[in-house]
Amino acid sequence: MMIRSAIAKRLVSSNSSSSSSSSSGWTWLCQKTTSSSSSRSSSSLVGQCLNDDNNNNKKLEFEFDGIEKTSKSSSSRWFHSASLGGGGGLPSSMRAAVFREPNKPLTIEEFHIPRPKSGEILLKTKACGVCHSDLHVMKGELPFASPCVVGHEITGEVVEHGPATDTKTIARLPIGSRVIGAFIMPCGNCSYCSKGHDDLCEDFFAYNRAKGTLYDGETRLFLHSSGKPVYMYSMGGLAEYCVVPANGLSILPKSLPYTESAILGCAVFTAYGAMANAAEVRPGDSIAVIGIGGVGSSCLQIARAFGASDIIAVDVQDEKLQKAKIFGATHAINAAKEDAVGKIMEITGGKGVDVAVEALGRPQTFLQCVQSVKDGGKAVMIGLAQTGSVGEVDINRLVRRKIQIIGSYGGRARQDLPKVVRLAETGVFDLTNAVSRKYTFEESNNAFQDLNKGNIVGRAVIEIM
């Protein structure tokens, strides 16, 4: 998909010059851990739904501090091995944050250093974004193999190539390269990948999402104490090292910081896929984004970059709506205080928007999204929902008025990830304001608590360096 005309000139000129329990059930009642062993009716219902969700989250009590630790200090873990890549050698082990069962805190556990196979890259992880998709897994709302290492929005440094990796990949991603990883890691060989539809990669869904492994059916993560396997949510990025298929990586320029750039691999990547590939936004289009979290706020920036005219942000938190204006929103609607669909119709002269994007994954907001688009408009769904959630739609309006309902999981790594990086590099996408909070690796549980409570405006990132 070519970059839209609203930003193409800028990019070209720059080149030439240089998210089964509901949130109220997420109890993590989490008495302090003492063990030392080894991530969508009417618009009035929308506001009620979002507001209730916010109130329920406020009831949650978390009493534990930090992450339950099952390993000793890492100070004695290091040794140098000339047989391993990365110039100075690799440590004998690493730490990673493990999800074992729903509504329980992540645990920091000790692992063997993961080893890449052919076509794969070992990274020293620098930063990992805090995403609702991980939270859905941690709350049991999205079934996934466990135990697993979560985290799928990363930056890192290349330290080793898998054996028999082709020379072109090694030349593209040499040792020491700064890289960004896409959460959808295309195999490059299946029927979809061969047609350029990396976002539908058969192996990614058949192996990683269905089994928690990479594409030979095996995980790369094994506990240091017992050698038992632990599964991988995408690359299992909430770890000191991770293995990523080379097709899911793109070079990160030195001008971009490791920490803030982590969000390019999911939040911005997902927004780009929705706006460029699903919605095919054109200059002058009117856009509504429902749910202004990390992905929703990224949608606002991408819509602005593509030259959208009216950009309408919908949420139930005034703080998020206020910040939405920084990201390009021309209008802000608090769905807890007014009829969101009615207000959208008022703004657009009774017609509705060309494109509405739903970033929450709730049945009520699904309906709101469909109701917000004009005749012939596109309702794009990007928010993951609790398993079994069903959205309703007026079939007659859908048929008669040619409404398009489109699902969009993310961008296409080999084509889109370099474009996303370029948007950030040229300043078209504002990374600095997009990241509102940073956490240390040991504070990973605190980050997900804050995300669950709705306390994060924009995106948060966990620093692992």
XYZ file of C-alpha atoms in Angstrom:
465
model
C 0.000 0.000 0.000
C 1.546 3.268 -1.036
C 1.846 6.079 1.491
C -0.982 8.568 1.139
C -0.514 11.715 -0.876
C -0.810 13.923 2.186
C 2.523 12.670 3.478
C 4.221 11.294 0.382
C 5.916 14.544 -0.574
C 7.303 15.017 2.895
C 8.673 11.514 3.071
C 10.214 11.699 -0.393
C 11.829 15.053 0.240
C 13.203 13.821 3.555
C 14.646 10.761 1.838
C 16.381 12.862 -0.713
C 17.920 15.114 1.899
C 19.387 12.476 4.029
C -5.787 -5.359 23.814
C -13.296 -15.046 30.126
C -13.214 -12.580 33.110
C -14.571 -9.081 32.841
C -12.509 -6.282 34.279
C -14.586 -6.358 37.448
C -13.567 -10.002 37.784
C -9.866 -9.355 37.399
C -9.072 -9.904 41.010
C -5.310 -10.286 41.134
C -6.241 -9.862 44.816
C -2.643 -10.413 45.065
C -1.706 -10.680 48.608
C 1.948 -9.671 48.731
C 3.979 -12.417 47.139
C 6.520 -14.139 49.325
C 7.634 -17.027 47.141
C 11.309 -17.308 46.424
C 11.099 -20.504 44.298
C 11.928 -21.375 41.053
C -4.042 -8.372 26.324
C -15.869 -3.979 22.040
C -27.847 -0.501 21.081
C -27.449 2.888 21.033
C -24.747 5.361 21.708
C -26.084 5.989 25.193
C -25.263 2.394 26.040
C -21.769 3.039 24.788
C -21.171 5.765 27.304
C -22.707 3.646 30.044
C -20.552 0.667 29.095
C -17.321 2.643 29.082
C -18.179 4.488 32.268
C -19.162 1.292 34.072
C -15.943 -0.312 32.974
C -13.989 2.617 34.362
C -15.854 2.439 37.681
C -15.363 -1.318 37.959
C -11.649 -0.970 37.429
C -11.496 1.542 40.269
C -12.782 -1.167 42.613
C -9.795 -3.374 41.985
C -7.302 -3.616 44.783
C -3.744 -4.638 44.201
C -1.672 -5.229 47.279
C 1.463 -6.728 45.836
C 4.534 -4.678 45.126
C 6.343 -5.175 41.837
C 6.742 -8.620 40.290
C 6.892 -11.893 42.126
C 10.504 -12.893 41.825
C 11.489 -16.512 41.374
C 15.149 -15.932 40.621
C 18.141 -14.635 42.426
C 19.886 -11.437 41.551
C 21.195 -11.386 38.016
C 24.554 -9.970 39.120
C 26.216 -13.400 39.029
C 24.688 -14.591 35.768
C 27.172 -13.174 33.286
C 29.903 -14.971 31.445
C 31.521 -14.534 28.067
C 31.340 -17.179 25.382
C 33.361 -16.701 22.231
C 31.096 -19.176 20.449
C 28.079 -16.911 20.733
C 27.431 -13.846 18.598
C 27.280 -10.241 19.667
C 30.945 -9.401 19.926
C 31.285 -9.505 23.728
C 29.508 -12.819 24.175
C 26.166 -13.569 25.832
C 25.166 -14.182 29.448
C 24.553 -17.701 30.670
C 20.908 -16.922 31.410
C 18.298 -14.195 31.244
C 15.176 -13.012 33.018
C 11.655 -12.871 31.548
C 8.172 -12.029 32.849
C 5.954 -15.119 32.844
C 2.158 -15.429 32.771
C 1.059 -18.670 34.400
C -2.641 -18.327 35.179
C -5.384 -15.700 34.832
C -5.656 -12.931 37.381
C -2.303 -13.683 38.947
C 0.763 -11.440 38.821
C 3.524 -12.033 36.337
C 6.605 -13.694 37.768
C 10.204 -12.916 36.896
C 11.897 -16.202 36.100
C 15.314 -17.317 34.941
C 15.709 -18.782 31.447
C 18.375 -20.207 29.229
C 19.320 -17.684 26.571
C 16.938 -18.420 23.653
C 18.637 -19.656 20.504
C 17.499 -18.561 17.041
C 17.044 -21.013 14.198
C 17.384 -20.401 10.460
C 15.820 -17.110 9.411
C 15.528 -15.940 13.004
C 17.320 -13.232 14.968
C 18.288 -13.092 18.634
C 17.781 -9.633 20.111
C 18.897 -8.013 23.317
C 15.581 -6.426 24.217
C 15.707 -2.713 24.977
C 12.043 -1.815 25.578
C 8.575 -3.395 25.458
C 5.240 -1.601 25.148
C 2.310 -2.182 27.501
C -0.619 -3.370 25.389
C -4.230 -4.426 26.026
C -3.661 -7.628 24.042
C -1.282 -8.857 26.732
C -3.760 -7.704 29.348
C -6.541 -9.747 27.701
C -4.338 -12.828 27.981
C -3.432 -12.070 31.584
C -7.114 -11.707 32.504
C -8.097 -14.937 30.758
C -10.205 -13.127 28.180
C -8.127 -14.409 25.263
C -7.157 -18.093 25.529
C -3.432 -18.636 25.058
C -0.955 -21.383 25.868
C 0.551 -21.085 29.330
C 2.936 -20.631 30.938
C 4.056 -17.998 28.474
C 6.205 -14.906 28.264
C 4.054 -11.939 27.236
C 5.143 -8.741 25.511
C 4.998 -8.182 21.764
C 5.871 -4.515 21.132
C 9.654 -4.264 21.226
C 12.894 -2.635 20.236
C 16.256 -4.300 20.535
C 19.775 -4.884 19.302
C 20.741 -7.749 16.998
C 23.197 -10.053 18.790
C 22.985 -13.306 16.830
C 21.681 -14.785 13.556
C 20.229 -18.258 13.425
C 22.355 -20.883 11.634
C 21.898 -21.048 7.847
C 20.215 -17.637 7.799
C 20.477 -16.267 4.261
C 23.134 -13.701 3.443
C 20.598 -11.047 2.422
C 19.021 -11.150 5.873
C 22.419 -10.971 7.555
C 23.349 -7.987 5.376
C 20.024 -6.271 6.151
C 20.213 -6.956 9.892
C 23.905 -7.171 10.827
C 25.145 -7.809 14.370
C 24.747 -4.636 16.404
C 21.807 -3.308 14.389
C 19.126 -1.343 16.193
C 15.744 -2.855 15.265
C 12.006 -2.611 15.806
C 9.832 -5.733 15.877
C 6.283 -6.105 14.519
C 3.938 -8.159 16.675
C 2.698 -9.992 13.559
C 5.821 -11.871 12.499
C 5.279 -13.135 8.921
C 6.760 -16.440 7.837
C 7.254 -15.077 4.319
C 6.355 -18.380 2.647
C 2.646 -19.138 3.115
C -0.041 -18.345 0.531
C -0.899 -15.032 2.212
C 2.684 -13.898 2.712
C 3.492 -14.745 -0.912
C 0.747 -12.299 -1.930
C 1.989 -9.573 0.407
C -0.724 -10.100 3.027
C 1.645 -10.479 5.955
C -1.160 -9.620 8.383
C -2.870 -12.922 7.510
C 0.245 -15.105 7.774
C -0.925 -18.690 8.136
C 2.010 -19.826 10.235
C 1.718 -16.894 12.642
C -1.867 -17.814 13.517
C -1.473 -21.592 13.275
C 1.642 -21.760 15.410
C 2.164 -18.602 17.459
C -1.371 -17.554 18.279
C -2.745 -21.104 18.441
C 0.185 -22.871 20.106
C 2.555 -20.248 21.512
C 5.479 -21.378 19.373
C 7.471 -20.284 16.363
C 6.954 -21.856 12.979
C 8.673 -25.194 13.498
C 6.163 -25.867 16.272
C 8.689 -25.251 19.040
C 9.195 -22.499 21.577
C 12.597 -20.888 22.037
C 12.120 -20.390 25.781
C 13.257 -22.901 28.393
C 13.492 -22.419 32.148
C 17.042 -22.316 33.456
C 16.298 -24.426 36.532
C 14.331 -27.284 34.981
C 14.646 -26.937 31.214
C 10.857 -26.944 30.916
C 9.411 -25.095 27.885
C 7.562 -21.796 28.223
C 5.426 -20.454 25.368
C 5.803 -17.180 23.477
C 3.146 -14.507 22.910
C 4.550 -13.223 19.602
C 8.284 -13.111 20.384
C 7.812 -13.119 24.170
C 9.258 -9.640 24.340
C 8.986 -8.894 28.041
C 12.391 -10.474 28.506
C 16.028 -9.504 28.430
C 16.519 -11.424 25.167
C 14.053 -12.662 22.554
C 14.011 -14.498 19.222
C 12.165 -12.917 16.293
C 11.674 -14.175 12.711
C 13.719 -11.819 10.527
C 10.663 -10.934 8.398
C 9.154 -9.223 11.446
C 12.059 -6.821 11.960
C 12.974 -3.439 10.519
C 15.983 -1.210 11.135
C 15.508 1.498 13.765
C 17.441 4.677 12.849
C 19.885 6.043 15.404
C 17.832 9.250 15.504
C 14.957 7.404 17.194
C 15.090 6.334 20.868
C 14.743 2.714 21.876
C 12.095 3.315 24.540
C 9.509 5.454 22.744
C 10.031 3.597 19.462
C 8.791 0.320 20.963
C 5.193 1.403 20.309
C 5.865 1.453 16.565
C 5.665 -2.360 16.498
C 2.047 -2.650 17.675
C 0.145 0.540 18.577
C 1.318 2.517 15.540
C 1.661 -0.573 13.339
C -1.965 -1.517 14.094
C -3.174 2.031 13.461
C -1.302 2.195 10.168
C -2.792 -1.105 9.027
C -6.291 0.125 9.858
C -5.928 3.502 8.158
C -3.836 2.546 5.126
C -4.941 -0.985 4.276
C -8.432 -1.410 5.728
C -9.928 2.089 5.604
C -7.750 3.364 2.724
C -8.034 6.885 4.113
C -7.818 9.658 1.534
C -7.166 13.381 1.982
C -10.368 15.110 3.006
C -11.984 12.022 4.573
C -13.852 12.426 7.840
C -12.774 10.035 10.600
C -14.131 8.998 13.983
C -11.986 6.999 16.414
C -13.794 5.309 19.299
C -11.502 4.577 22.229
C -8.460 6.823 22.658
C -5.894 4.492 24.155
C -2.506 3.658 22.723
C -3.880 2.348 19.413
C -6.743 4.836 19.164
C -4.503 7.829 19.738
C -2.123 6.439 17.098
C -5.068 6.276 14.684
C -5.607 9.991 15.203
C -2.010 10.755 14.246
C -2.111 8.503 11.175
C -5.426 10.034 10.067
C -3.897 13.495 10.342
C -0.843 12.355 8.397
C -3.068 11.031 5.620
C -4.841 14.392 5.318
C -8.187 13.620 6.959
C -10.399 16.670 7.519
C -12.759 16.138 10.468
C -11.055 13.857 12.991
C -13.406 13.007 15.839
C -12.178 11.403 19.067
C -14.658 9.493 21.255
C -13.917 8.319 24.793
C -15.262 8.635 28.343
C -12.205 10.235 29.935
C -11.748 13.977 29.524
C -7.988 13.688 30.040
C -7.673 11.349 27.051
C -9.924 13.567 24.953
C -7.889 16.630 25.814
C -4.683 14.925 24.751
C -6.411 13.686 21.589
C -6.310 17.253 20.303
C -2.505 17.137 20.418
C -2.661 14.079 18.162
C -4.854 15.721 15.543
C -8.450 15.465 16.758
C -10.574 18.366 15.550
C -13.520 17.349 17.745
C -13.790 15.444 21.035
C -16.877 13.657 22.371
C -17.292 12.283 25.870
C -19.654 9.327 25.360
C -20.421 9.238 29.083
C -21.897 12.733 28.910
C -23.591 12.946 25.498
C -25.018 10.893 22.658
C -21.861 10.115 20.714
C -23.539 9.008 17.487
C -25.867 11.997 17.569
C -22.931 14.341 18.088
C -21.024 12.751 15.199
C -24.055 13.284 12.975
C -24.258 16.907 14.098
C -20.589 17.502 13.284
C -20.941 15.927 9.837
C -24.195 17.628 8.883
C -26.278 14.517 9.470
C -24.324 12.320 7.091
C -21.892 10.434 9.293
C -18.167 9.935 8.787
C -16.357 8.302 5.895
C -14.478 6.024 8.298
C -15.159 5.031 11.900
C -12.580 3.008 13.830
C -13.482 0.949 16.894
C -10.489 0.393 19.183
C -12.092 -1.077 22.306
C -13.496 -4.485 21.361
C -16.914 -4.172 23.013
C -20.326 -5.017 21.543
C -21.761 -1.577 22.331
C -18.918 0.313 20.701
C -19.037 -2.073 17.737
C -22.608 -0.932 17.123
C -21.713 2.694 17.714
C -18.960 2.425 15.116
C -21.341 1.025 12.485
C -23.979 3.644 13.264
C -21.463 6.468 12.887
C -20.543 5.945 9.237
C -22.214 7.557 6.241
C -23.800 5.649 3.365
C -21.016 3.714 1.677
C -18.773 4.328 4.689
C -16.327 1.982 6.374
C -16.548 0.733 9.932
C -13.122 -0.660 10.854
C -12.809 -2.905 13.898
C -9.357 -3.129 15.477
C -10.082 -3.760 19.171
C -9.842 -7.320 20.475
C -12.750 -8.533 22.587
C -13.325 -11.130 25.240
C -13.673 -14.516 23.564
C -17.268 -15.135 22.477
C -18.234 -11.469 22.210
C -20.777 -10.791 19.462
C -21.577 -7.503 17.739
C -25.007 -6.619 16.358
C -25.732 -4.791 13.128
C -28.821 -3.516 11.282
C -28.789 -5.883 8.295
C -31.130 -3.773 6.139
C -29.014 -0.640 6.535
C -25.890 -2.659 5.897
C -27.330 -3.964 2.618
C -29.218 -0.922 1.354
C -26.669 1.723 2.246
C -23.572 -0.292 1.302
C -21.972 -0.100 4.737
C -18.605 -1.868 4.900
C -17.571 -3.576 8.124
C -13.875 -4.460 8.056
C -11.686 -6.239 10.570
C -8.055 -5.165 10.846
C -5.564 -6.876 13.170
C -2.409 -5.018 12.194
C -0.158 -3.839 9.410
C 1.954 -5.843 6.984
C 5.394 -6.125 8.499
C 7.636 -6.247 5.450
C 5.824 -3.420 3.655
C 4.401 -1.263 6.432
C 6.863 -1.393 9.316
C 9.564 0.584 7.442
C 6.906 3.182 6.533
C 5.814 3.460 10.155
C 9.427 3.964 11.214
C 9.820 6.636 8.531
C 6.769 8.512 9.803
C 8.387 8.699 13.229
C 11.817 9.536 11.858
C 10.502 12.493 9.869
C 8.405 13.767 12.773
C 5.082 13.117 11.048
C 4.274 10.783 13.931
C 4.924 12.304 17.370
C 6.536 9.589 19.491
C 7.398 11.815 22.425
C 3.820 12.754 23.287
C 2.493 9.306 22.397
C 4.358 7.669 25.300
C 3.048 8.985 28.582
C 4.598 6.595 31.114
C 7.743 4.524 31.495
C 8.327 1.627 33.865
C 11.306 -0.482 34.834
C 11.331 -4.208 34.106
C 10.670 -4.914 37.785
C 7.592 -2.673 37.626
C 5.919 -4.653 34.835
C 2.937 -5.672 36.967
C 2.405 -2.082 38.041
C 2.255 -1.110 34.367
C -0.484 -3.635 33.633
C -2.393 -2.651 36.782
C -2.392 0.964 35.598
C -3.484 -0.104 32.120
C -6.344 -2.144 33.552
C -7.498 0.771 35.703
C -7.516 3.157 32.734
C -4.770 5.261 34.277
C -2.541 5.363 31.207
C -3.204 8.163 28.745
C -1.672 7.153 25.429
C 0.901 4.374 25.712
C 3.251 3.101 28.401
C 6.595 1.392 27.825
C 8.673 -0.918 30.001
C 12.410 -0.279 29.780
C 14.498 -3.449 29.825
C 17.936 -2.067 28.884
